[in-house]
Short mmCIF file of C-alpha atoms and ligand atoms in Angstrom, two decimals:
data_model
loop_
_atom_site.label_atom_id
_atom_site.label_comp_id
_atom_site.label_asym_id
_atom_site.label_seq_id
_atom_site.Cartn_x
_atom_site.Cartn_y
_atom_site.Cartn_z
CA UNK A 1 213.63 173.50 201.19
CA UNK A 2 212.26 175.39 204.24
CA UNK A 3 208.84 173.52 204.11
CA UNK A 4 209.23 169.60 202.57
CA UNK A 5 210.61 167.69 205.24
CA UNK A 6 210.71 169.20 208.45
CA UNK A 7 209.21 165.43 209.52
CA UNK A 8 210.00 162.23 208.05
CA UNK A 9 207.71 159.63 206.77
CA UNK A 10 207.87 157.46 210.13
CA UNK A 11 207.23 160.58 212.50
CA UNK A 12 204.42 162.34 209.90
CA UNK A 13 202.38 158.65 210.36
CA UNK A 14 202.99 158.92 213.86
CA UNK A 15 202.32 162.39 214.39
CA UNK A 16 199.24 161.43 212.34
CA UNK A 17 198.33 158.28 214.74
CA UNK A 18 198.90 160.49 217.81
CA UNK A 19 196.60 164.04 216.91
CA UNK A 20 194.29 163.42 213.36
CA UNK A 21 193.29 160.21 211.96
CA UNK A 22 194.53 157.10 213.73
CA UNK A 23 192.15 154.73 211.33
CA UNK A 24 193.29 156.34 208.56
CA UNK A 25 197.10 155.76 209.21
CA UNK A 26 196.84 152.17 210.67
CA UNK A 27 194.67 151.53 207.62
CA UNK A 28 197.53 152.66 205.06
CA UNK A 29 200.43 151.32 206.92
CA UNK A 30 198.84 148.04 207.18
CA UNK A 31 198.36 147.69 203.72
CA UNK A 32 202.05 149.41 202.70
CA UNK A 33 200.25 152.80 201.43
CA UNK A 34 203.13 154.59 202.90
CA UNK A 35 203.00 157.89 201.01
CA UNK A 36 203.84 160.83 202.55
CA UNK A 37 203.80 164.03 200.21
CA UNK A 38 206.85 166.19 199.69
CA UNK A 39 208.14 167.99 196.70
CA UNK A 40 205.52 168.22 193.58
CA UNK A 41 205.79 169.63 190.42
CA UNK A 42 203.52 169.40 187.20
CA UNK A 43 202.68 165.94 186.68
CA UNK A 44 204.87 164.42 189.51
CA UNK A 45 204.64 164.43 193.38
CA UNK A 46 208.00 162.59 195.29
CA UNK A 47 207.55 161.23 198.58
CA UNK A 48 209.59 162.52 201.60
CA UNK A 49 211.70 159.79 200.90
CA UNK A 50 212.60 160.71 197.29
CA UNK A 51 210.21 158.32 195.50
CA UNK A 52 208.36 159.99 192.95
CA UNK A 53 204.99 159.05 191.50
CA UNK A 54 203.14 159.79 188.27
CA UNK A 55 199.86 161.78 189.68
CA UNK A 56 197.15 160.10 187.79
CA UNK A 57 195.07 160.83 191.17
CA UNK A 58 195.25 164.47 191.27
CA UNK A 59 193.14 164.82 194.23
CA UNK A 60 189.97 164.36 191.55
CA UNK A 61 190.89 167.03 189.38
CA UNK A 62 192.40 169.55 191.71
CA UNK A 63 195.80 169.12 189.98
CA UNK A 64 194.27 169.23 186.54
CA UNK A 65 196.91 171.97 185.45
CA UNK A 66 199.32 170.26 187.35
CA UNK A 67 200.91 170.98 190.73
CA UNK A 68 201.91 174.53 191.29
CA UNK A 69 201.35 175.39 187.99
CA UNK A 70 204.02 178.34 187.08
CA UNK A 71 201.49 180.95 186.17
CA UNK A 72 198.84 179.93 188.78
CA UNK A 73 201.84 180.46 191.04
CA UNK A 74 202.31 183.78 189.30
CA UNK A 75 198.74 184.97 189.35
CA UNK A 76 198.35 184.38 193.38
CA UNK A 77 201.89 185.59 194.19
CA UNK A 78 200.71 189.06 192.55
CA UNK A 79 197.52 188.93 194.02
CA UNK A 80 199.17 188.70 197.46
CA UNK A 81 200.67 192.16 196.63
CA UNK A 82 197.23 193.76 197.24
CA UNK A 83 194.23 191.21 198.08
CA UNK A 84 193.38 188.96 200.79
CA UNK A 85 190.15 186.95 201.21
CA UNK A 86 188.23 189.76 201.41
CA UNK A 87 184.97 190.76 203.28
CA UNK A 88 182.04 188.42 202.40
CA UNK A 89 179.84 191.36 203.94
CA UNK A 90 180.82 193.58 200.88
CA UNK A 91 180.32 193.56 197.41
CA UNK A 92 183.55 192.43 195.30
CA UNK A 93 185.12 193.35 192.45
CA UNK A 94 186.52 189.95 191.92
CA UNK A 95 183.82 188.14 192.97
CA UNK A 96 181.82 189.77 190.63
CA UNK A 97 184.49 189.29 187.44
CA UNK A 98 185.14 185.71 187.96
CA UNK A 99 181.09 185.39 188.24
CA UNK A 100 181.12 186.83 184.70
CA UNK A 101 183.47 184.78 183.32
CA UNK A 102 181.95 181.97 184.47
CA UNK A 103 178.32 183.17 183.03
CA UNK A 104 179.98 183.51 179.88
CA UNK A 105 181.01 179.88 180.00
CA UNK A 106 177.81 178.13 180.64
CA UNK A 107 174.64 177.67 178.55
CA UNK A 108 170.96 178.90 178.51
CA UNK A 109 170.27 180.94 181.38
CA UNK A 110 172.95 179.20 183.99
CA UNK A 111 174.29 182.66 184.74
CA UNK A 112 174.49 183.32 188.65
CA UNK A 113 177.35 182.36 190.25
CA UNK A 114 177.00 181.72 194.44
CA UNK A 115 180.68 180.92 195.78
CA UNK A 116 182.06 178.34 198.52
CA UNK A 117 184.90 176.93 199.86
CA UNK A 118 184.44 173.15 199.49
CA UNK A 119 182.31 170.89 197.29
CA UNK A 120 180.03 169.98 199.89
CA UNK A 121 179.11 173.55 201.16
CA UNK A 122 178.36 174.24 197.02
CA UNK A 123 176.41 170.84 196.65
CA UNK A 124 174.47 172.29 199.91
CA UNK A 125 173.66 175.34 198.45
CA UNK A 126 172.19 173.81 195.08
CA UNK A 127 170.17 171.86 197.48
CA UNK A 128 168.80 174.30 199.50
CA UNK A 129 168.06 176.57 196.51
CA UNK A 130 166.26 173.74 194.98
CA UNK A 131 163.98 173.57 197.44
CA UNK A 132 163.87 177.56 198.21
CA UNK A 133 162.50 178.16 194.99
CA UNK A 134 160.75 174.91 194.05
CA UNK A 135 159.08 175.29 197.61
CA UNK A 136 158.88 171.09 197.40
CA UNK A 137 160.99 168.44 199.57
CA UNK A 138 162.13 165.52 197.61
CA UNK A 139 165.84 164.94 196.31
CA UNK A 140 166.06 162.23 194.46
CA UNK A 141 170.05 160.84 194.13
CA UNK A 142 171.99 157.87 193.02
CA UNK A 143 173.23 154.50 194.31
CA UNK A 144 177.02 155.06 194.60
CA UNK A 145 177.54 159.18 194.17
CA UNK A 146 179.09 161.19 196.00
CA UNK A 147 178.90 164.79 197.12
CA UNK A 148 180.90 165.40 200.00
CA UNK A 149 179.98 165.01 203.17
CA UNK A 150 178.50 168.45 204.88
CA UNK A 151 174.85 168.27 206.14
CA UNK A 152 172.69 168.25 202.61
CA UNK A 153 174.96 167.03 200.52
CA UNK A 154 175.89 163.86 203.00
CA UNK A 155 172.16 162.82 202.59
CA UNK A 156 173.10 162.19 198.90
CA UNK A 157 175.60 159.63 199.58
CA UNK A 158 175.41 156.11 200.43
CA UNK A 159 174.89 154.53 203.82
CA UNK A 160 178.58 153.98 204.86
CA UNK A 161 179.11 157.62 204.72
CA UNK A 162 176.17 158.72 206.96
CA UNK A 163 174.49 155.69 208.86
CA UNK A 164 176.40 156.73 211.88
CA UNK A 165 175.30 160.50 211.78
CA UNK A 166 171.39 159.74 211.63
CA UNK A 167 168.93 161.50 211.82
CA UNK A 168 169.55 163.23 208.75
CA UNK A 169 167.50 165.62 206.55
CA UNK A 170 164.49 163.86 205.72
CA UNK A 171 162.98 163.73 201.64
CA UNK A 172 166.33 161.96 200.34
CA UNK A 173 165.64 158.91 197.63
CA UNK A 174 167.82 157.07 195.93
CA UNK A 175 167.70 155.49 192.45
CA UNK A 176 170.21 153.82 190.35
CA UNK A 177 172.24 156.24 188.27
CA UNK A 178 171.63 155.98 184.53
CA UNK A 179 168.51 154.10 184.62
CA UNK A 180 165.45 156.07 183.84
CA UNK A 181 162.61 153.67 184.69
CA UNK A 182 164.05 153.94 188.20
CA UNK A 183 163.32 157.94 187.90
CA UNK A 184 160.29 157.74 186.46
CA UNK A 185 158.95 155.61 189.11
CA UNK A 186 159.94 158.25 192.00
CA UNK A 187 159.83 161.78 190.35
CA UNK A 188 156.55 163.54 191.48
CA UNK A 189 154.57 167.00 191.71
CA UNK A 190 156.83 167.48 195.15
CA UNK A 191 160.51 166.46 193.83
CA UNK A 192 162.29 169.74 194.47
CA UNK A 193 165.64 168.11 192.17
CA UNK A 194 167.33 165.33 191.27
CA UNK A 195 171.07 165.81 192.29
CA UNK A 196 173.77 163.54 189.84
CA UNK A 197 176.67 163.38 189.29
CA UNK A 198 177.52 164.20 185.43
CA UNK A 199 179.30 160.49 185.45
CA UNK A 200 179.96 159.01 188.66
CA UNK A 201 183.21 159.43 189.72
CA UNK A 202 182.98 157.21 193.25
CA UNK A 203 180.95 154.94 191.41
CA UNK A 204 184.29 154.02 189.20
CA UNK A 205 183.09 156.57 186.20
CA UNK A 206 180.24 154.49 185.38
CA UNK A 207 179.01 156.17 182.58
CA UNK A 208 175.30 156.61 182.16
CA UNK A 209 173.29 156.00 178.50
CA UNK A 210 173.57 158.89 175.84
CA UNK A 211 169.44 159.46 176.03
CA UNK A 212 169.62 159.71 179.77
CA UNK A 213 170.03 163.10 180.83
CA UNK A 214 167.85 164.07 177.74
CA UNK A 215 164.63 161.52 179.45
CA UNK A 216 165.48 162.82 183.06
CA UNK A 217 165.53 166.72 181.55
CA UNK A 218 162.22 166.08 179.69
CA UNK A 219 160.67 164.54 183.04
CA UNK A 220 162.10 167.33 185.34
CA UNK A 221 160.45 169.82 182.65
CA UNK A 222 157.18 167.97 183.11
CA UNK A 223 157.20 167.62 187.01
CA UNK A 224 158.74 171.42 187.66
CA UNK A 225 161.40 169.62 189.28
CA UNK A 226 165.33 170.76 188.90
CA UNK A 227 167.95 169.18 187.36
CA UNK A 228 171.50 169.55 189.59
CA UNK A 229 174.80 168.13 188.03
CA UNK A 230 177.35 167.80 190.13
CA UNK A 231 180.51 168.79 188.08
CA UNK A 232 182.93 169.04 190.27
CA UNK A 233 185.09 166.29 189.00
CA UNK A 234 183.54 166.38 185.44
CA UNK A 235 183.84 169.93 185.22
CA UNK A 236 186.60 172.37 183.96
CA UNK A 237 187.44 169.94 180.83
CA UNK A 238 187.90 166.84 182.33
CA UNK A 239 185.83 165.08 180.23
CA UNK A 240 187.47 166.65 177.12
CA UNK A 241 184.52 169.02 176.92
CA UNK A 242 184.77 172.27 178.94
CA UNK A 243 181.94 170.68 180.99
CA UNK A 244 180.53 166.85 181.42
CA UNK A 245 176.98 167.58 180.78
CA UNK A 246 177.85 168.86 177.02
CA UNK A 247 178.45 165.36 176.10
CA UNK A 248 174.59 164.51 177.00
CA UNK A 249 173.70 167.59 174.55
CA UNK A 250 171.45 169.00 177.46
CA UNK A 251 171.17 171.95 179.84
CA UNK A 252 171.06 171.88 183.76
CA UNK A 253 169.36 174.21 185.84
CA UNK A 254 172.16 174.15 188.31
CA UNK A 255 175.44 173.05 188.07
CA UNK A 256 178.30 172.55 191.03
CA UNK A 257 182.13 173.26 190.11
CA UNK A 258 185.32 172.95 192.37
CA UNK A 259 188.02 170.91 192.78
CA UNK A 260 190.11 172.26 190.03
CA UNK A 261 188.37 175.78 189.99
CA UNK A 262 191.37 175.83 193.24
CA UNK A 263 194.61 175.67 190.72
CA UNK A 264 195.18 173.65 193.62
CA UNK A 265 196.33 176.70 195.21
CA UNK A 266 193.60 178.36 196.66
CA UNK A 267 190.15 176.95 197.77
CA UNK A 268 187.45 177.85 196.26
CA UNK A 269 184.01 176.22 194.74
CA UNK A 270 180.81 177.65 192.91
CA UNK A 271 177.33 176.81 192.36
CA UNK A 272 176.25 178.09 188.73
CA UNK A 273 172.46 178.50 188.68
CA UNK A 274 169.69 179.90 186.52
CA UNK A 275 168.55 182.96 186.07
CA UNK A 276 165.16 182.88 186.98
CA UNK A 277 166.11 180.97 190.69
CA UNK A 278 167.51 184.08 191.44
CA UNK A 279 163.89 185.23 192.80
CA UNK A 280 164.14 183.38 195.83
CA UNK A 281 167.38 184.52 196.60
CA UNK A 282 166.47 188.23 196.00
CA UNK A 283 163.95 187.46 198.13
CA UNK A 284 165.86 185.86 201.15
CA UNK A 285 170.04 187.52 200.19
CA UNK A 286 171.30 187.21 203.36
CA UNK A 287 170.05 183.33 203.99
CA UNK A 288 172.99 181.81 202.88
CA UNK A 289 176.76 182.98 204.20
CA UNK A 290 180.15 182.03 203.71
CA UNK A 291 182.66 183.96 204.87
CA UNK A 292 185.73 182.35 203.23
CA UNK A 293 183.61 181.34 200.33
CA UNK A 294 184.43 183.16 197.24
CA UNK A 295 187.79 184.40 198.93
CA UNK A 296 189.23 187.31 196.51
CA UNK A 297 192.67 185.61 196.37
CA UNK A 298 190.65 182.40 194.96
CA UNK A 299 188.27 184.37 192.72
CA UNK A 300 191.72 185.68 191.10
CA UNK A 301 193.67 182.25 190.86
CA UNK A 302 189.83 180.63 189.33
CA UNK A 303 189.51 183.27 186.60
CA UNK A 304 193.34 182.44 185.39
CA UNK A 305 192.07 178.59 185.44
CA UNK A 306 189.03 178.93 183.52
CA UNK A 307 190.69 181.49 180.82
CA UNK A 308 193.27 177.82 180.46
CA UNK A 309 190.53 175.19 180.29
CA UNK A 310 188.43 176.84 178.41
CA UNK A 311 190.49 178.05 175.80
CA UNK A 312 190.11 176.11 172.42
CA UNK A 313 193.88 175.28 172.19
CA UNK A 314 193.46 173.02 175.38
CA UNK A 315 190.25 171.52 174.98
CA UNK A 316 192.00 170.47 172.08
CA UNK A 317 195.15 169.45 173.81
CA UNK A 318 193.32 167.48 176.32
CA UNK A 319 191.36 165.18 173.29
CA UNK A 320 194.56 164.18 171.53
CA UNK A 321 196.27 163.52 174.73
CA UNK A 322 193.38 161.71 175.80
CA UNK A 323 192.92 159.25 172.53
CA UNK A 324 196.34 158.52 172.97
CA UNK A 325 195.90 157.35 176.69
CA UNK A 326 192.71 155.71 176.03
CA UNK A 327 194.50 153.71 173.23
CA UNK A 328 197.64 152.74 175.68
CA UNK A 329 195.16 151.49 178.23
CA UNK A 330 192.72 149.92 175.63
CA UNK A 331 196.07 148.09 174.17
CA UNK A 332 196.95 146.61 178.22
CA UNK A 333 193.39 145.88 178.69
CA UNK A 334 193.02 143.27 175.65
CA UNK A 335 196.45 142.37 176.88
CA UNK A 336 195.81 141.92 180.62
CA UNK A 337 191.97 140.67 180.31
CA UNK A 338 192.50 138.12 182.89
CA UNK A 339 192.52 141.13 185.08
CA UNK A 340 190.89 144.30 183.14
CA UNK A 341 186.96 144.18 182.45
CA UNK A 342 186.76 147.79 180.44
CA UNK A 343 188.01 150.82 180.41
CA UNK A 344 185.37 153.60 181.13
CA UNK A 345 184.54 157.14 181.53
CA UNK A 346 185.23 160.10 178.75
CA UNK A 347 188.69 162.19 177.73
CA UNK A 348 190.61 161.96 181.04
CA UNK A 349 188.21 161.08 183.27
CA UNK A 350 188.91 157.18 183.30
CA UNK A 351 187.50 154.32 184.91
CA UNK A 352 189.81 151.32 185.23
CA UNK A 353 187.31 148.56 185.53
CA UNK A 354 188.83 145.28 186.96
CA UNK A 355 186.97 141.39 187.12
CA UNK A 356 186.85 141.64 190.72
CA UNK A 357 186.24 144.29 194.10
CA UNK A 358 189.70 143.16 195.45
CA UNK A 359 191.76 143.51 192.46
CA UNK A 360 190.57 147.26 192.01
CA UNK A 361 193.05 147.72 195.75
CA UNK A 362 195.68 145.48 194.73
CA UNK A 363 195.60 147.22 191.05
CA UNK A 364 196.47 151.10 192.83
CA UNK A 365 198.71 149.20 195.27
CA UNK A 366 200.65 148.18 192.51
CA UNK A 367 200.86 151.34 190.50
CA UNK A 368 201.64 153.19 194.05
CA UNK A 369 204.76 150.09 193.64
CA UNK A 370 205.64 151.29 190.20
CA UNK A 371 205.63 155.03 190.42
CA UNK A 372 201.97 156.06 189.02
CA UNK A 373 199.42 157.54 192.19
CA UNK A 374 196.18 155.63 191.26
CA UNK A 375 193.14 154.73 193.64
CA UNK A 376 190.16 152.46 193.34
CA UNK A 377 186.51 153.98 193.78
CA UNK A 378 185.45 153.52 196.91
CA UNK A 379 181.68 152.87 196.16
CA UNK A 380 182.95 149.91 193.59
CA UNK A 381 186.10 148.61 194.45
CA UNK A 382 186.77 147.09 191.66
CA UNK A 383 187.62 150.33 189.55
CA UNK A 384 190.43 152.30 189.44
CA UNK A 385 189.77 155.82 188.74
CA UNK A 386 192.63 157.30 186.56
CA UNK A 387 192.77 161.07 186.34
CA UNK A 388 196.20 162.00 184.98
CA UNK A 389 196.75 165.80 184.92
CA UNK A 390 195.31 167.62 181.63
CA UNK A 391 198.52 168.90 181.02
CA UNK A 392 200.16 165.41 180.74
CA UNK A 393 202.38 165.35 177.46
CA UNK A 394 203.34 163.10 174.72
CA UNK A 395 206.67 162.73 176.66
CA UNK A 396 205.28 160.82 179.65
CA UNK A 397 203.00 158.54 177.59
CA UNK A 398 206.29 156.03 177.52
CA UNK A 399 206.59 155.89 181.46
CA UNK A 400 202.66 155.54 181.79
CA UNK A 401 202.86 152.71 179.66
CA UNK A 402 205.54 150.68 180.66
CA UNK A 403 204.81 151.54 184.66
CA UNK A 404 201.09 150.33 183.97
CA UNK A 405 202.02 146.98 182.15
CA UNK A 406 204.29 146.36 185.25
CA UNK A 407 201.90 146.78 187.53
CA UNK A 408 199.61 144.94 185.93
CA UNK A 409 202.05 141.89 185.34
CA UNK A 410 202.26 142.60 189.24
CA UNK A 411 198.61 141.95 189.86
CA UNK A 412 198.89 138.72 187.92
CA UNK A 413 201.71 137.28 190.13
CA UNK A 414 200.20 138.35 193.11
CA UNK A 415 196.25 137.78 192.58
CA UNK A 416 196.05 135.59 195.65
CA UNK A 417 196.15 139.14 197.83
CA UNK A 418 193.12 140.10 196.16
CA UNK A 419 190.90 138.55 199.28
CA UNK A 420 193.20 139.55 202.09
CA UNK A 421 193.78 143.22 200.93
CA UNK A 422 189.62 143.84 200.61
CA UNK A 423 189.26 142.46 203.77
CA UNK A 424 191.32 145.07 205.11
CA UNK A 425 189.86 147.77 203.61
CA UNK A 426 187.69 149.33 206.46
C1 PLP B 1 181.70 164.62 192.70
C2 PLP B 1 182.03 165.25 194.03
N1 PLP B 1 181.14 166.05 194.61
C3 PLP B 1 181.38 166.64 195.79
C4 PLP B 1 182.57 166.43 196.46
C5 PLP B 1 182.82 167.08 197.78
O1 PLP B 1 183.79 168.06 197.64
P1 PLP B 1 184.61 168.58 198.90
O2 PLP B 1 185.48 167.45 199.38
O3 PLP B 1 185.41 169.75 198.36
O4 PLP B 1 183.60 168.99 199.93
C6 PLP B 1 183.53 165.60 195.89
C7 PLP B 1 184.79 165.34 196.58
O5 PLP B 1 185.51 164.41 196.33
C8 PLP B 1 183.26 164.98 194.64
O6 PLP B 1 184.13 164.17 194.05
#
């Protein structure tokens, strides 16, 4: 291996300590999360040490086909032969097809495609066309979401994440996801959007009523205010539908996709929006830049990812695979419900809920113990969020069972931690 290894474990955390993230480090070492990532393939990742661990993490859906996917690997090897990122100042070819495809893939009029390079820098985007075309201020959000942590989309989130990095855009109010009353009682003539997540993946996948995105889409109809969903962990059939919102049986006005769009090989996010917004950007086209956003080696690596998830064959896939998972867990659940509240979310997009904030940690740092990458939610502790990769097979439902039951007979022995590992959690 030329790459994998050139460091081990100890000297990565201390290289770590020493130039990037000394909180983060001390933080995992203290509590034994001594991971460092070396060889991955498919479903598995191995530490540097040789330990190798079930990716039911997958970086929130980036690995959703897997790590280094063979013909993701193919697509961007043969792209190399004659693209690079391209120039953002020019039209592109490849821009332009993956924009189609993507068209083609979403209802009603949700057919312009604006490209980024991270979640956050797409969530901004939707923002900032929201209120570009709405000409109004007010975003309303949730309690609990999450949409990365860049300038707009940071004012979406919850205190810990931006207290220290007031003042912030002003017009930001939060309501409780899934509860319409809460809506109704701050949507107005001057609320540009409301920006949710399909289901809340920080929040521990807590999974909102059937009737309310239909209420908040009938109220944002009434008030001329947009609705945003922030797909970028629901999207790209994670859910078990190509996208989250089709469970809800209503359309967005603008919807946010990444994570996964990547292949995990190459960056790259979109914000799909409606036709009609287009009118302010005709108006204002060079407002909003990105050079790396849209990169041509990304555009060609997405359109290979979406012609996968959106095929019916693995929609399909990923809905038997999923009832079989959902059973396995449902089975441990009534088993271990000492421990295990419910077991949340839709298709592969799970929610482990657990009776307590600190046994959502010392859940993960038991599945870390018996070879399955798992973490809790970090706006309710007491989940863990469990996103095996879509391509997970009949073959490793065996290890995922027996490693979960193990960890959770784990938990059980060792429930006293439950206090002293949330208390280290900073
Ligand atoms: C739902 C959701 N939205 C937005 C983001 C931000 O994406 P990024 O980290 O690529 O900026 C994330 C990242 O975890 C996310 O889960």
């Amino acid at each position: 291996m030329v790459y994998i290894g050139r460091l081990s474990i100890r000297e990565s955390f201390n290289l770590y300590k020493k130039h990037l993230q000394r909180g983060k480090a001390s933080f995992y070492e203290a509590i034994g999360f001594d991971i460092v990532m070396g060889k991955r393939e498919g479903v598995w990742i191995w530490s540097l040490d040789g330990r190798r661990f079930f990716d039911a993490h997958c970086n929130g859906g980036v690995y959703n086909l897997g790590h280094r996917n063979p013909l993701l690997i193919k697509t961007l090897i043969a792209a190399l032969e004659e693209l690079d990122i391209g120039n953002h100042h020019l039209i592109s070819e490849h821009r332009a097809i993956l924009a189609e495809k993507l068209a083609r893939l979403f209802p009603g009029e949700l057919n312009r495609v604006m490209y980024s390079v991270g979640g956050g820098e797409a969530v901004d985007f939707a923002i900032k066309l929201a209120r570009g075309y709405t000409r109004k201020k007010k975003i309303i959000y949730a309690r609990g979401g999450y949409h990365g942590t860049t300038g707009l989309a940071i004012v979406a989130g919850d205190d810990y994440y931006k207290k220290p990095f007031e003042p912030l855009a002003p017009g930001f109010i939060q309501v409780e996801h899934g509860v319409i009353d809460d809506f109704r009682k701050v949507v107005d003539e001057d609320t540009a959007a409301v920006l949710l997540e399909t289901i809340p993946a920080t929040l521990g996948m807590k999974t909102p009523p059937m009737e309310y995105y239909k209420e908040i889409r009938e109220i944002c109809d009434k008030y001329g205010c947009l609705l945003i969903l922030d797909e970028i962990q629901t999207g790209l059939a994670r859910t078990g539908k190509l996208w989250g919102f089709q469970h809800y049986d209503v359309v967005p006005d603008i919807v946010v996709i990444g994570k996964g769009l990547s292949g995990g090989l190459y960056p790259i996010t979109a914000t799909i929006y409606r036709d009609d917004l287009e009118e302010f950007i005709e108006k204002h086209p060079f407002t909003h830049i990105s050079t790396f956003g849209g990169s041509e080696l990304g555009t060609v690596v997405a359109e290979r990812v979406v012609d996968i998830v959106s095929s019916k064959s693995f929609l399909e896939h990923v809905n038997i695979i999923s009832g079989k998972i959902w059973s396995l867990l449902e089975n441990l659940a009534s088993d271990y419900d000492d421990i295990i509240e419910e077991t949340r979310g839709k298709g592969l997009f799970i929610g482990i809920k657990t009776k307590s904030k600190g046994l959502g940690p010392l859940l993960s740092l038991s599945l870390i113990h018996n070879g399955i990458l798992a973490v809790f939610a970090n706006n309710d502790k007491s989940v863990v969020q469990f996103l095996p990769p879509l391509i997970t097979r009949e073959e490793h439902l065996e290890y995922l069972e027996d490693r979960i039951n193990s960890a959770l007979s784990m938990v059980r022995e060792n429930r006293s931690m439950e206090k002293i590992i949330l208390e280290m959690i900073p």
